[in-house]
PDB file of C-alpha atoms and ligand atoms in Angstrom:
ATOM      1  CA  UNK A   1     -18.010   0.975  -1.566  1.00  0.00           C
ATOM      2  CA  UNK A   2     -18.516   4.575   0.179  1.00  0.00           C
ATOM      3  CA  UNK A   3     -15.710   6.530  -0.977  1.00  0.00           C
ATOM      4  CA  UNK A   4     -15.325  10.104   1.251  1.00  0.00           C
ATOM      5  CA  UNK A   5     -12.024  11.075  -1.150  1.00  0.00           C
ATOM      6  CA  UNK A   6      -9.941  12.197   2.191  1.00  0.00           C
ATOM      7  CA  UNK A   7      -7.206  12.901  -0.921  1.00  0.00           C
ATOM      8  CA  UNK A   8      -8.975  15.603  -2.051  1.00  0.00           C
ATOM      9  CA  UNK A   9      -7.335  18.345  -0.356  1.00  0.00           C
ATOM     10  CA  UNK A  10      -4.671  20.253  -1.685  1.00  0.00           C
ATOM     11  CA  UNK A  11      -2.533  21.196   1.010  1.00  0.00           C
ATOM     12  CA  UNK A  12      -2.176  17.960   2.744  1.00  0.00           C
ATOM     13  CA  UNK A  13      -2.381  16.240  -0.881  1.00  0.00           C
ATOM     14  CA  UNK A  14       0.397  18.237  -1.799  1.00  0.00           C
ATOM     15  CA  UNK A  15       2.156  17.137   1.788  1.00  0.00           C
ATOM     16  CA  UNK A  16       1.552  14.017   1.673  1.00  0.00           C
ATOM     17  CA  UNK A  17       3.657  13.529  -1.504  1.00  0.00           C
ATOM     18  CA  UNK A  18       6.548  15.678  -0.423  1.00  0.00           C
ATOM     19  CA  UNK A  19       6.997  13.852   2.934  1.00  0.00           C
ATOM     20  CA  UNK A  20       6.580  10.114   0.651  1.00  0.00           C
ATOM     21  CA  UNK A  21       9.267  12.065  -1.241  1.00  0.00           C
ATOM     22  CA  UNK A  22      11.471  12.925   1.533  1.00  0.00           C
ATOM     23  CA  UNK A  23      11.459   9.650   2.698  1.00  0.00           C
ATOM     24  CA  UNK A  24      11.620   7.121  -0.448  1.00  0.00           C
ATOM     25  CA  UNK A  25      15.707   6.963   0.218  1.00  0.00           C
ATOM     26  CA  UNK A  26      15.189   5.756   4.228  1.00  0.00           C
ATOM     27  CA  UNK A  27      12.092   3.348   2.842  1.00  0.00           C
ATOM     28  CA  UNK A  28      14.415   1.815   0.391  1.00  0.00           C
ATOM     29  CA  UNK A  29      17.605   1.475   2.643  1.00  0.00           C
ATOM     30  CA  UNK A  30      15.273  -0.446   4.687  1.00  0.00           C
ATOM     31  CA  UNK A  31      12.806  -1.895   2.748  1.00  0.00           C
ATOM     32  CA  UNK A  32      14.147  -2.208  -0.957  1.00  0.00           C
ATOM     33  CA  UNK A  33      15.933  -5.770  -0.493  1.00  0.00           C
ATOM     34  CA  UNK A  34      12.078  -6.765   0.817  1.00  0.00           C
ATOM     35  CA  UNK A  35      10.442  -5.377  -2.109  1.00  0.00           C
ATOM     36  CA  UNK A  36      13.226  -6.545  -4.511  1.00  0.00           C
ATOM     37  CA  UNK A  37      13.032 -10.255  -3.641  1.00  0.00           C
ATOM     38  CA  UNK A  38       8.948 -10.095  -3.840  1.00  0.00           C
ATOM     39  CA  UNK A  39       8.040  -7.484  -6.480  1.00  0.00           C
ATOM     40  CA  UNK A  40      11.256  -8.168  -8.858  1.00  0.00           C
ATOM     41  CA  UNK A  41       9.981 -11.808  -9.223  1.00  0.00           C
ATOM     42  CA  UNK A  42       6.609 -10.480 -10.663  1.00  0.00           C
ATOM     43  CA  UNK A  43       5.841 -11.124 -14.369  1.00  0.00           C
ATOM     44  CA  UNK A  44       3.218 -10.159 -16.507  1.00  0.00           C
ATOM     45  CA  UNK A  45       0.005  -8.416 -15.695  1.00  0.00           C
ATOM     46  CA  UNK A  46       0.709  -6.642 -12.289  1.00  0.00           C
ATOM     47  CA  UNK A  47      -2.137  -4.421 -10.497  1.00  0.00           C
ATOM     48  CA  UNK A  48      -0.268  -1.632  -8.119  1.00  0.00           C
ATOM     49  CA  UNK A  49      -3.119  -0.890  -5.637  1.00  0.00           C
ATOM     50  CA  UNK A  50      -2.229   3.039  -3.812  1.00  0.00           C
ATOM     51  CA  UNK A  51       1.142   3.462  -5.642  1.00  0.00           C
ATOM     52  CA  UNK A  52       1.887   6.997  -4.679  1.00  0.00           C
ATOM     53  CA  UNK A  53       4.595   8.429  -6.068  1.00  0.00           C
ATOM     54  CA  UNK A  54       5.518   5.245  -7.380  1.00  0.00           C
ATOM     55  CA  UNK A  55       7.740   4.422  -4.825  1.00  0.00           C
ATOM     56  CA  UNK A  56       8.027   0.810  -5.734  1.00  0.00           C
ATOM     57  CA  UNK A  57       8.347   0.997  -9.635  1.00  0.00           C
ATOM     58  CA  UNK A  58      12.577   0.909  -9.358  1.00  0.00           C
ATOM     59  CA  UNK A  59      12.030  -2.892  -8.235  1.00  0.00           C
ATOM     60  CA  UNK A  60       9.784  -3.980 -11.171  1.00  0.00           C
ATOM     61  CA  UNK A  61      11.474  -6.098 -14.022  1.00  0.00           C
ATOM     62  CA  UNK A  62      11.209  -5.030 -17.723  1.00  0.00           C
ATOM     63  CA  UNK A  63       7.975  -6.316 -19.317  1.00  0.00           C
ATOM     64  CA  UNK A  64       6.028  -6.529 -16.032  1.00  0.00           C
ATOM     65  CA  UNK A  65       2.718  -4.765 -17.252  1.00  0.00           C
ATOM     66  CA  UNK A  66       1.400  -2.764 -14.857  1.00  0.00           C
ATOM     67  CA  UNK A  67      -1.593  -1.289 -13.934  1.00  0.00           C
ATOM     68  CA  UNK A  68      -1.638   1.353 -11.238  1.00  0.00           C
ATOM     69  CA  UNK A  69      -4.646   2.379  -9.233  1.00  0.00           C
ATOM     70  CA  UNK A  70      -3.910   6.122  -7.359  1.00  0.00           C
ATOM     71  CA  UNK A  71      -7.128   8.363  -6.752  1.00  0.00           C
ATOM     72  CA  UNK A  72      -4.850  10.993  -4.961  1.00  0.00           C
ATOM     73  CA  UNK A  73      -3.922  13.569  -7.765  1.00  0.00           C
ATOM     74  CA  UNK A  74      -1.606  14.937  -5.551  1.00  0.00           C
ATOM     75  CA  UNK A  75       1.027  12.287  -6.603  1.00  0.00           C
ATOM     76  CA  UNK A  76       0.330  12.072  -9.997  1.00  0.00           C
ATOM     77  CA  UNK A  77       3.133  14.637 -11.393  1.00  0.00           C
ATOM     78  CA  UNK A  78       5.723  12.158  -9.300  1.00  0.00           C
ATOM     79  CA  UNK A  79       4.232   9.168 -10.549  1.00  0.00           C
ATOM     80  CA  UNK A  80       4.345   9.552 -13.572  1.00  0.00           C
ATOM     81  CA  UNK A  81       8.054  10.877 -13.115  1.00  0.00           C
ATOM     82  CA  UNK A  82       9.030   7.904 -11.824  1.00  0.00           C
ATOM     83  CA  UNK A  83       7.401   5.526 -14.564  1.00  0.00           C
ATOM     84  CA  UNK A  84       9.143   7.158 -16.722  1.00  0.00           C
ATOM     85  CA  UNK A  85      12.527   7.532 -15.033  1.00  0.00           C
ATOM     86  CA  UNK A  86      11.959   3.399 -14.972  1.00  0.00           C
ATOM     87  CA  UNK A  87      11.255   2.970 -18.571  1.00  0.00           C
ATOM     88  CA  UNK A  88       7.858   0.973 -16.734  1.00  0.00           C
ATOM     89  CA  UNK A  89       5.114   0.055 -19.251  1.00  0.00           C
ATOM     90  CA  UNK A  90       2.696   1.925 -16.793  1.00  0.00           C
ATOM     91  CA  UNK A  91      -1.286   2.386 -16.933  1.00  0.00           C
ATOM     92  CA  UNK A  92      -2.377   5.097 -14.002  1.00  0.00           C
ATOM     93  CA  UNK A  93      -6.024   4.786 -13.419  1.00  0.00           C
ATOM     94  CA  UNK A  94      -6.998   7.895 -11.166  1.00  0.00           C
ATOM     95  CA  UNK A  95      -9.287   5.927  -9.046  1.00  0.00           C
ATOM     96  CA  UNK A  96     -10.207   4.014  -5.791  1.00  0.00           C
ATOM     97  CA  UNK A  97      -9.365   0.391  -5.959  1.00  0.00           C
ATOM     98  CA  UNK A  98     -12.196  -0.021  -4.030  1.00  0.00           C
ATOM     99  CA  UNK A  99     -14.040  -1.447  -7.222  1.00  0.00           C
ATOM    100  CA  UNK A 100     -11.476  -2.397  -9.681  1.00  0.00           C
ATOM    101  CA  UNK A 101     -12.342  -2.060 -13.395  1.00  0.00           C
ATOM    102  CA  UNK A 102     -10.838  -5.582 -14.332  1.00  0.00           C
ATOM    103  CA  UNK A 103     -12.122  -8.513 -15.107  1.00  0.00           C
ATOM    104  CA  UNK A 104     -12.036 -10.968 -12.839  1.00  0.00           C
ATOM    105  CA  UNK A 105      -9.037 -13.806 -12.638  1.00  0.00           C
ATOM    106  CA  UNK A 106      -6.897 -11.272 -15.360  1.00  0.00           C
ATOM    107  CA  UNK A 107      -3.858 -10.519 -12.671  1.00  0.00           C
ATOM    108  CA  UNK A 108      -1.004 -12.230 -12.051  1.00  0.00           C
ATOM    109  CA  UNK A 109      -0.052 -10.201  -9.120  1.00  0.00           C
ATOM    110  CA  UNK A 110      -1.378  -7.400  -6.913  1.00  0.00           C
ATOM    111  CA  UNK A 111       0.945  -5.335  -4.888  1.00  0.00           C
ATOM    112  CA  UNK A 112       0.374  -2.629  -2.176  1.00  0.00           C
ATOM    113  CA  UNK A 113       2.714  -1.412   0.473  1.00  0.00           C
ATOM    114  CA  UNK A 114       1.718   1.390   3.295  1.00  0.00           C
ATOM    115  CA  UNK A 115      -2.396   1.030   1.330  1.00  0.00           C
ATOM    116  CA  UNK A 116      -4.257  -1.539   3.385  1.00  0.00           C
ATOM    117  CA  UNK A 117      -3.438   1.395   6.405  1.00  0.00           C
ATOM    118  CA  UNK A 118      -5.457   3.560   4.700  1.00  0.00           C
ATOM    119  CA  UNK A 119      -8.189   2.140   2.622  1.00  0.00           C
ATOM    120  CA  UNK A 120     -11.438   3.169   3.871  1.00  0.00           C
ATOM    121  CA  UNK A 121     -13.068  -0.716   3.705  1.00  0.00           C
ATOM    122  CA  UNK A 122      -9.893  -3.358   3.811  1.00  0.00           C
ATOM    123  CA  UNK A 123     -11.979  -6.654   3.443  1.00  0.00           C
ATOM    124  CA  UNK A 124     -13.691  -4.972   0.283  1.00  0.00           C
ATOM    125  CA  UNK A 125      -9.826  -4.336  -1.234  1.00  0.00           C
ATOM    126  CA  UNK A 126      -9.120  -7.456  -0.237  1.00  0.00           C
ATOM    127  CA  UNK A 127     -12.248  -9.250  -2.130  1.00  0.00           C
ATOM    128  CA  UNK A 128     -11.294  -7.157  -5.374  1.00  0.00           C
ATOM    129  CA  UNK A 129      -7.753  -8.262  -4.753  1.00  0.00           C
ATOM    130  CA  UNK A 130      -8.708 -11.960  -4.875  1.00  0.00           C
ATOM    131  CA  UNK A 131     -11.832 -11.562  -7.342  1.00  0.00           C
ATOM    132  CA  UNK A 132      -8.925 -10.081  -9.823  1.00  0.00           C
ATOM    133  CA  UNK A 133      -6.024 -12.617  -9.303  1.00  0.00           C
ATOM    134  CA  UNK A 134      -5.634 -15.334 -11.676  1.00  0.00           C
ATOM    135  CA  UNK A 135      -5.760 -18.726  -9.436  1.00  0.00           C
ATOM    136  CA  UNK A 136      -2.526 -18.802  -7.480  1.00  0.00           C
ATOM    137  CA  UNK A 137      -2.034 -15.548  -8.503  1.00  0.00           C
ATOM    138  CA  UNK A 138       0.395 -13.598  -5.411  1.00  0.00           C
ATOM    139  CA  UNK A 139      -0.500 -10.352  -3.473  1.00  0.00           C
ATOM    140  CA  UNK A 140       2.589  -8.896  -2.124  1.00  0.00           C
ATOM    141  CA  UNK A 141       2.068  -6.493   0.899  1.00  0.00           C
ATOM    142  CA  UNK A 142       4.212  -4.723   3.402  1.00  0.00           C
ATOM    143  CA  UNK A 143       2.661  -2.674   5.877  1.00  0.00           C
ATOM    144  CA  UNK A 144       2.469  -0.737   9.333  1.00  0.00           C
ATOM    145  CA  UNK A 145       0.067  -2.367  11.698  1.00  0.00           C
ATOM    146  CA  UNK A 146      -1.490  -2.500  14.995  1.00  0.00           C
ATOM    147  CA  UNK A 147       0.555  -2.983  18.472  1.00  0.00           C
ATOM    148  CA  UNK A 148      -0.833  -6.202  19.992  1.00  0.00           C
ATOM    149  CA  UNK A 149      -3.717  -5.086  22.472  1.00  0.00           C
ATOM    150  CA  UNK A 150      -2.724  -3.913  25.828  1.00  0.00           C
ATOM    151  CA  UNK A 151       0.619  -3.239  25.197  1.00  0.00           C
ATOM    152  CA  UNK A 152       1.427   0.508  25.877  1.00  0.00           C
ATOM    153  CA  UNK A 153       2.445   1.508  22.295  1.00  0.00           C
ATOM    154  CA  UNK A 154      -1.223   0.307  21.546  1.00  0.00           C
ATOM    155  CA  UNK A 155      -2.492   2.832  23.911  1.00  0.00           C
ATOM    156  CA  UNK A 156      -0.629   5.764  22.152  1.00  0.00           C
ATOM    157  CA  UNK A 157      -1.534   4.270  18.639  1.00  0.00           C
ATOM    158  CA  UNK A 158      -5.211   4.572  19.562  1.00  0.00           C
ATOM    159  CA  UNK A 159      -4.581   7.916  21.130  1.00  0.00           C
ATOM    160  CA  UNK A 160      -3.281   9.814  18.298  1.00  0.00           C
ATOM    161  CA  UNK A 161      -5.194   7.716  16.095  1.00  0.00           C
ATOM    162  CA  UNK A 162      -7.746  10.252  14.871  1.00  0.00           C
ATOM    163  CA  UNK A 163      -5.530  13.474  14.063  1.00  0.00           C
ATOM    164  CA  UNK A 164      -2.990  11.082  12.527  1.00  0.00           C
ATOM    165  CA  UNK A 165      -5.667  10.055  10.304  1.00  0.00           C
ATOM    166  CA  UNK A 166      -6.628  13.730   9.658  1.00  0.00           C
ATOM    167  CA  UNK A 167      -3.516  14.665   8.626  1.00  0.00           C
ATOM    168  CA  UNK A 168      -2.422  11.302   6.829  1.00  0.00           C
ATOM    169  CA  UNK A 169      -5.285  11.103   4.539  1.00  0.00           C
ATOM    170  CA  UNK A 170      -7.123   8.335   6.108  1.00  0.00           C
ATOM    171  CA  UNK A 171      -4.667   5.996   7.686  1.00  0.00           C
ATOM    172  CA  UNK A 172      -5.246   4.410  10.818  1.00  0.00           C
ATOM    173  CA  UNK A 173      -2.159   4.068  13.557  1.00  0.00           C
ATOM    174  CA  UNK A 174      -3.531   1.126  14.949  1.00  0.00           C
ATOM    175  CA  UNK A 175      -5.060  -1.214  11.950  1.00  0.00           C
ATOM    176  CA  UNK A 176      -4.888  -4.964  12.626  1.00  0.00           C
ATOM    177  CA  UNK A 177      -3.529  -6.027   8.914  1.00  0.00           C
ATOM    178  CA  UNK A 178      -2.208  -9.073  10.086  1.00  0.00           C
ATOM    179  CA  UNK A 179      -5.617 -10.485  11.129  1.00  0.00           C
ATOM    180  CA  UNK A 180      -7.395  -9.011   8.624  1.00  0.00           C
ATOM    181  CA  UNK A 181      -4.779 -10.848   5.608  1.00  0.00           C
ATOM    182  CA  UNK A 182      -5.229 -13.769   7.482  1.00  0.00           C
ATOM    183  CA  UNK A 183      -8.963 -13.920   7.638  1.00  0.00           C
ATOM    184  CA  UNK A 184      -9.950 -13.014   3.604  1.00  0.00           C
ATOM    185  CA  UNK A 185      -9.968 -16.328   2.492  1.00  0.00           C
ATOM    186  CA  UNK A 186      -6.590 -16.623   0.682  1.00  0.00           C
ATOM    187  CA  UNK A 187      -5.367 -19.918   0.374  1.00  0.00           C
ATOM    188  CA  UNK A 188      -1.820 -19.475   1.832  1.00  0.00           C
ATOM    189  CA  UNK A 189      -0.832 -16.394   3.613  1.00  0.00           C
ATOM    190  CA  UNK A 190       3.117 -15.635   4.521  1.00  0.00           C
ATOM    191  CA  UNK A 191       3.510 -13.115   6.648  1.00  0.00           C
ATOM    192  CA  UNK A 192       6.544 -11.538   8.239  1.00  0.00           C
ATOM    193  CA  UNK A 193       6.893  -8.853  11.278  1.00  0.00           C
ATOM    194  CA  UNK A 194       9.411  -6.246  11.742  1.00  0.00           C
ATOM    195  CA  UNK A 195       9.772  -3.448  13.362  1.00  0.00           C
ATOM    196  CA  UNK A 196      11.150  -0.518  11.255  1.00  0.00           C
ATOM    197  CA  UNK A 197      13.525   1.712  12.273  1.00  0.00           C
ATOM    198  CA  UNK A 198      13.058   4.709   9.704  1.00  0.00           C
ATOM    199  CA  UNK A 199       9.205   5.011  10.450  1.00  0.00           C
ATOM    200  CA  UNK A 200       7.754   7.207  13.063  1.00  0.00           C
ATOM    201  CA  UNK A 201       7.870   5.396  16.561  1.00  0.00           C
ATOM    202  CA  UNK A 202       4.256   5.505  16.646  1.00  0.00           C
ATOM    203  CA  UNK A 203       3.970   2.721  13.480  1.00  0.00           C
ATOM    204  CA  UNK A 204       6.915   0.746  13.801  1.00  0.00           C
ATOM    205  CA  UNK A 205       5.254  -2.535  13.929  1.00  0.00           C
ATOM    206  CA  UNK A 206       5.079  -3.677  10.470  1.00  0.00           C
ATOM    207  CA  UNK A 207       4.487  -6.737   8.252  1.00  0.00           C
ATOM    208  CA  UNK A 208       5.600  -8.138   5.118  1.00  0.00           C
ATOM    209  CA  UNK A 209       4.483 -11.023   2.193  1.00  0.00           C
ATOM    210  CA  UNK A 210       2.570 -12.627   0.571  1.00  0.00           C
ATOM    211  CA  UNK A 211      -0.575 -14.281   0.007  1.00  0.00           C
ATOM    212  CA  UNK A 212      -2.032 -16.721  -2.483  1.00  0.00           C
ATOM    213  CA  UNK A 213      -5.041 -16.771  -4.053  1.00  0.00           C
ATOM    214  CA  UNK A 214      -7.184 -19.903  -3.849  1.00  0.00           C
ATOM    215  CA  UNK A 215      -6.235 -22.284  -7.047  1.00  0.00           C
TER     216      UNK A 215
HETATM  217  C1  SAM B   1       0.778   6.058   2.703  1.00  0.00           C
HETATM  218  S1  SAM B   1       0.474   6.194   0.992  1.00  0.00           S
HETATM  219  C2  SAM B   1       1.542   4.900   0.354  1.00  0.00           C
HETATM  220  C3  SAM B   1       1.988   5.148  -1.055  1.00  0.00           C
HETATM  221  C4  SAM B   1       2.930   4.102  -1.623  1.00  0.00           C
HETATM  222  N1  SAM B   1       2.262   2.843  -1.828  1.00  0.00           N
HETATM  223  C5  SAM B   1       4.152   3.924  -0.758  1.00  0.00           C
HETATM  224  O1  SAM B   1       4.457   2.799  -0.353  1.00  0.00           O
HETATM  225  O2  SAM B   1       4.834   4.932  -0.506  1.00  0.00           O
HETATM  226  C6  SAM B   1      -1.161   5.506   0.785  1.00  0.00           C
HETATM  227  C7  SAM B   1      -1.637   5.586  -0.640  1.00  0.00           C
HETATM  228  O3  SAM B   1      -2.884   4.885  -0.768  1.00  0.00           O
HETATM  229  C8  SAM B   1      -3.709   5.659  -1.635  1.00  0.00           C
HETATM  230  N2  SAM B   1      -5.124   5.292  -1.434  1.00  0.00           N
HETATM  231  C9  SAM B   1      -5.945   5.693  -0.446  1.00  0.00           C
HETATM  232  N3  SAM B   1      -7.173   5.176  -0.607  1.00  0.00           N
HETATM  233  C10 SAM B   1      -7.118   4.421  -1.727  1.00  0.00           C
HETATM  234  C11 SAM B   1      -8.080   3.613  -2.428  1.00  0.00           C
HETATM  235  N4  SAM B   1      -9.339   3.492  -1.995  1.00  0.00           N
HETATM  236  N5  SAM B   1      -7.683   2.978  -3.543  1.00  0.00           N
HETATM  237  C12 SAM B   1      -6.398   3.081  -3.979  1.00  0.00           C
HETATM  238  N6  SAM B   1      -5.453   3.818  -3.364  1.00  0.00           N
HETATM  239  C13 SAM B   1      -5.804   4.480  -2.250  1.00  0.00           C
HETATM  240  C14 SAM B   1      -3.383   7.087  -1.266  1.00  0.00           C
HETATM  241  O4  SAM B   1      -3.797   8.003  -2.235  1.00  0.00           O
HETATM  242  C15 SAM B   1      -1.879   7.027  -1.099  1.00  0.00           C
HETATM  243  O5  SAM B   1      -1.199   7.245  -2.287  1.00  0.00           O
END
C-alpha cells in the first residue's frame, strides 16, 4: 500500500492531538457506553488499528493484550500516558496498519473508531483486518460517514472536503463506511447510525458495530 505519511507534520501533528485531547471528555459522554458494551467484552489478543491518544484504552478489561498500530508520532507522548494511566498491557507499533506485521488468523478482535475516515486505502485495512482475525473473530468500529447522496449536508461534506482533509491529516468528510463495511466480505456485519451531537455539524452522521469475520 502507498503510504504519503500526511502525519508527518509537526504543527498539525501536534494539533491534531491537542484537539483529540480537548475533546476525549464530549467523545466519551457520548460515545463511552457504545465503546463500553463492544470493546469491554474483548478478551485476549486485541489489534487497536489508529489509536491516537489512546482514547479508547479506559474501556479495555484487564488482561486484554493489545497491540496498537499509530504511525502519527504526534500522539505518542499521550498514548503512552494513557496506557499507562490504564495499567493496559500495551504494544505501540509506530506504523501504518496498512500492512500489518501479524500473522494471519492470530486476533481475536480488531478495533478502530474515527480510522476507516482517514486511512488512505479502506478495502486494503479492511483485508488486513480480516486476513488477521481468528475465524469469527469481531471488528468493532464507530465512525463518521458520508451524508446519503443528494441530500444538502452531502453537498457541504464534498465542499469542504479537501481543506478538511488538509488540515485533518487525511480524513475525508464524506467517506461511505457503511457501504464499504458492508461490501469486504465479512460474514455478518451490524451496523448502527447516529447522528452525534458533540462532533462538528459537518460529520455528524456516524455509525457504530461490528462485524464478523468469516468462520
Ligand atoms: C481522527 S484520529 C482518531 C484517533 C482515535 N482512534 C480516536 O478515536 O480518537 C485518526 C487516527 O488514525 C491514524 N491513522 C491514519 N492513517 C493510519 C494508518 N494507515 N494506519 C493506522 N493508523 C492510521 C492517525 O494517525 C490518527 O491517530
Amino acid at each position: 500500500m502507498t503510504d504519503k505519511r500526511p502525519h508527518d507534520h509537526p504543527i498539525r501533528g501536534r494539533f491534531n492531538s491537542w484537539l483529540l485531547a480537548k475533546y476525549e471528555d464530549d467523545f466519551h459522554e457520548e460515545m463511552g457506553e457504545r465503546k463500553q458494551r463492544h470493546i469491554g467484552g474483548l478478551r485476549g489478543v486485541v489489534v487497536e488499528i489508529g489509536a491516537g491518544n489512546g482514547v479508547n484504552f479506559r474501556y479495555y478489561a484487564p488482561g486484554v493484550q493489545l497491540i496498537v498500530y499509530e504511525p502519527n508520532p504526534w500522539m505518542h507522548e499521550r498514548l503512552r500516558q494513557a496506557a499507562g494511566k490504564h495499567a493496559l498491557n500495551c504494544e505501540l507499533r509506530p506504523v501504518s496498519a496498512g500492512e500489518l506485521d501479524l500473522p494471519a488468523q492470530s486476533v481475536d478482535a480488531v478495533v478502530c473508531t474515527l480510522v476507516l475516515c482517514t486511512v488512505e486505502d479502506p478495502g486494503q485495512i479492511l483485508r488486513e483486518v480480516q486476513r488477521v482475525l481468528k475465524p469469527g473473530g469481531a471488528f468493532f468500529f464507530l465512525e463518521h460517514v458520508a451524508a446519503p447522496r443528494g441530500s444538502g449536508l452531502r453537498r457541504v461534506q464534498d465542499i469542504l472536503m479537501k481543506p478538511w482533509h488538509w488540515l485533518f491529516e487525511g480524513c475525508h468528510t464524506n467517506r461511505e463506511s457503511a457501504r464499504l463495511l458492508e461490501a469486504a466480505g465479512f460474514e455478518r456485519v451490524e451496523i448502527e447510525h447516529f447522528r452525534s451531537r458533540k462532533m462538528p455539524p459537518v460529520i455528524v452522521p456516524m455509525i457504530s458495530g461490528i462485524a464478523y469475520r468469516q468462520r
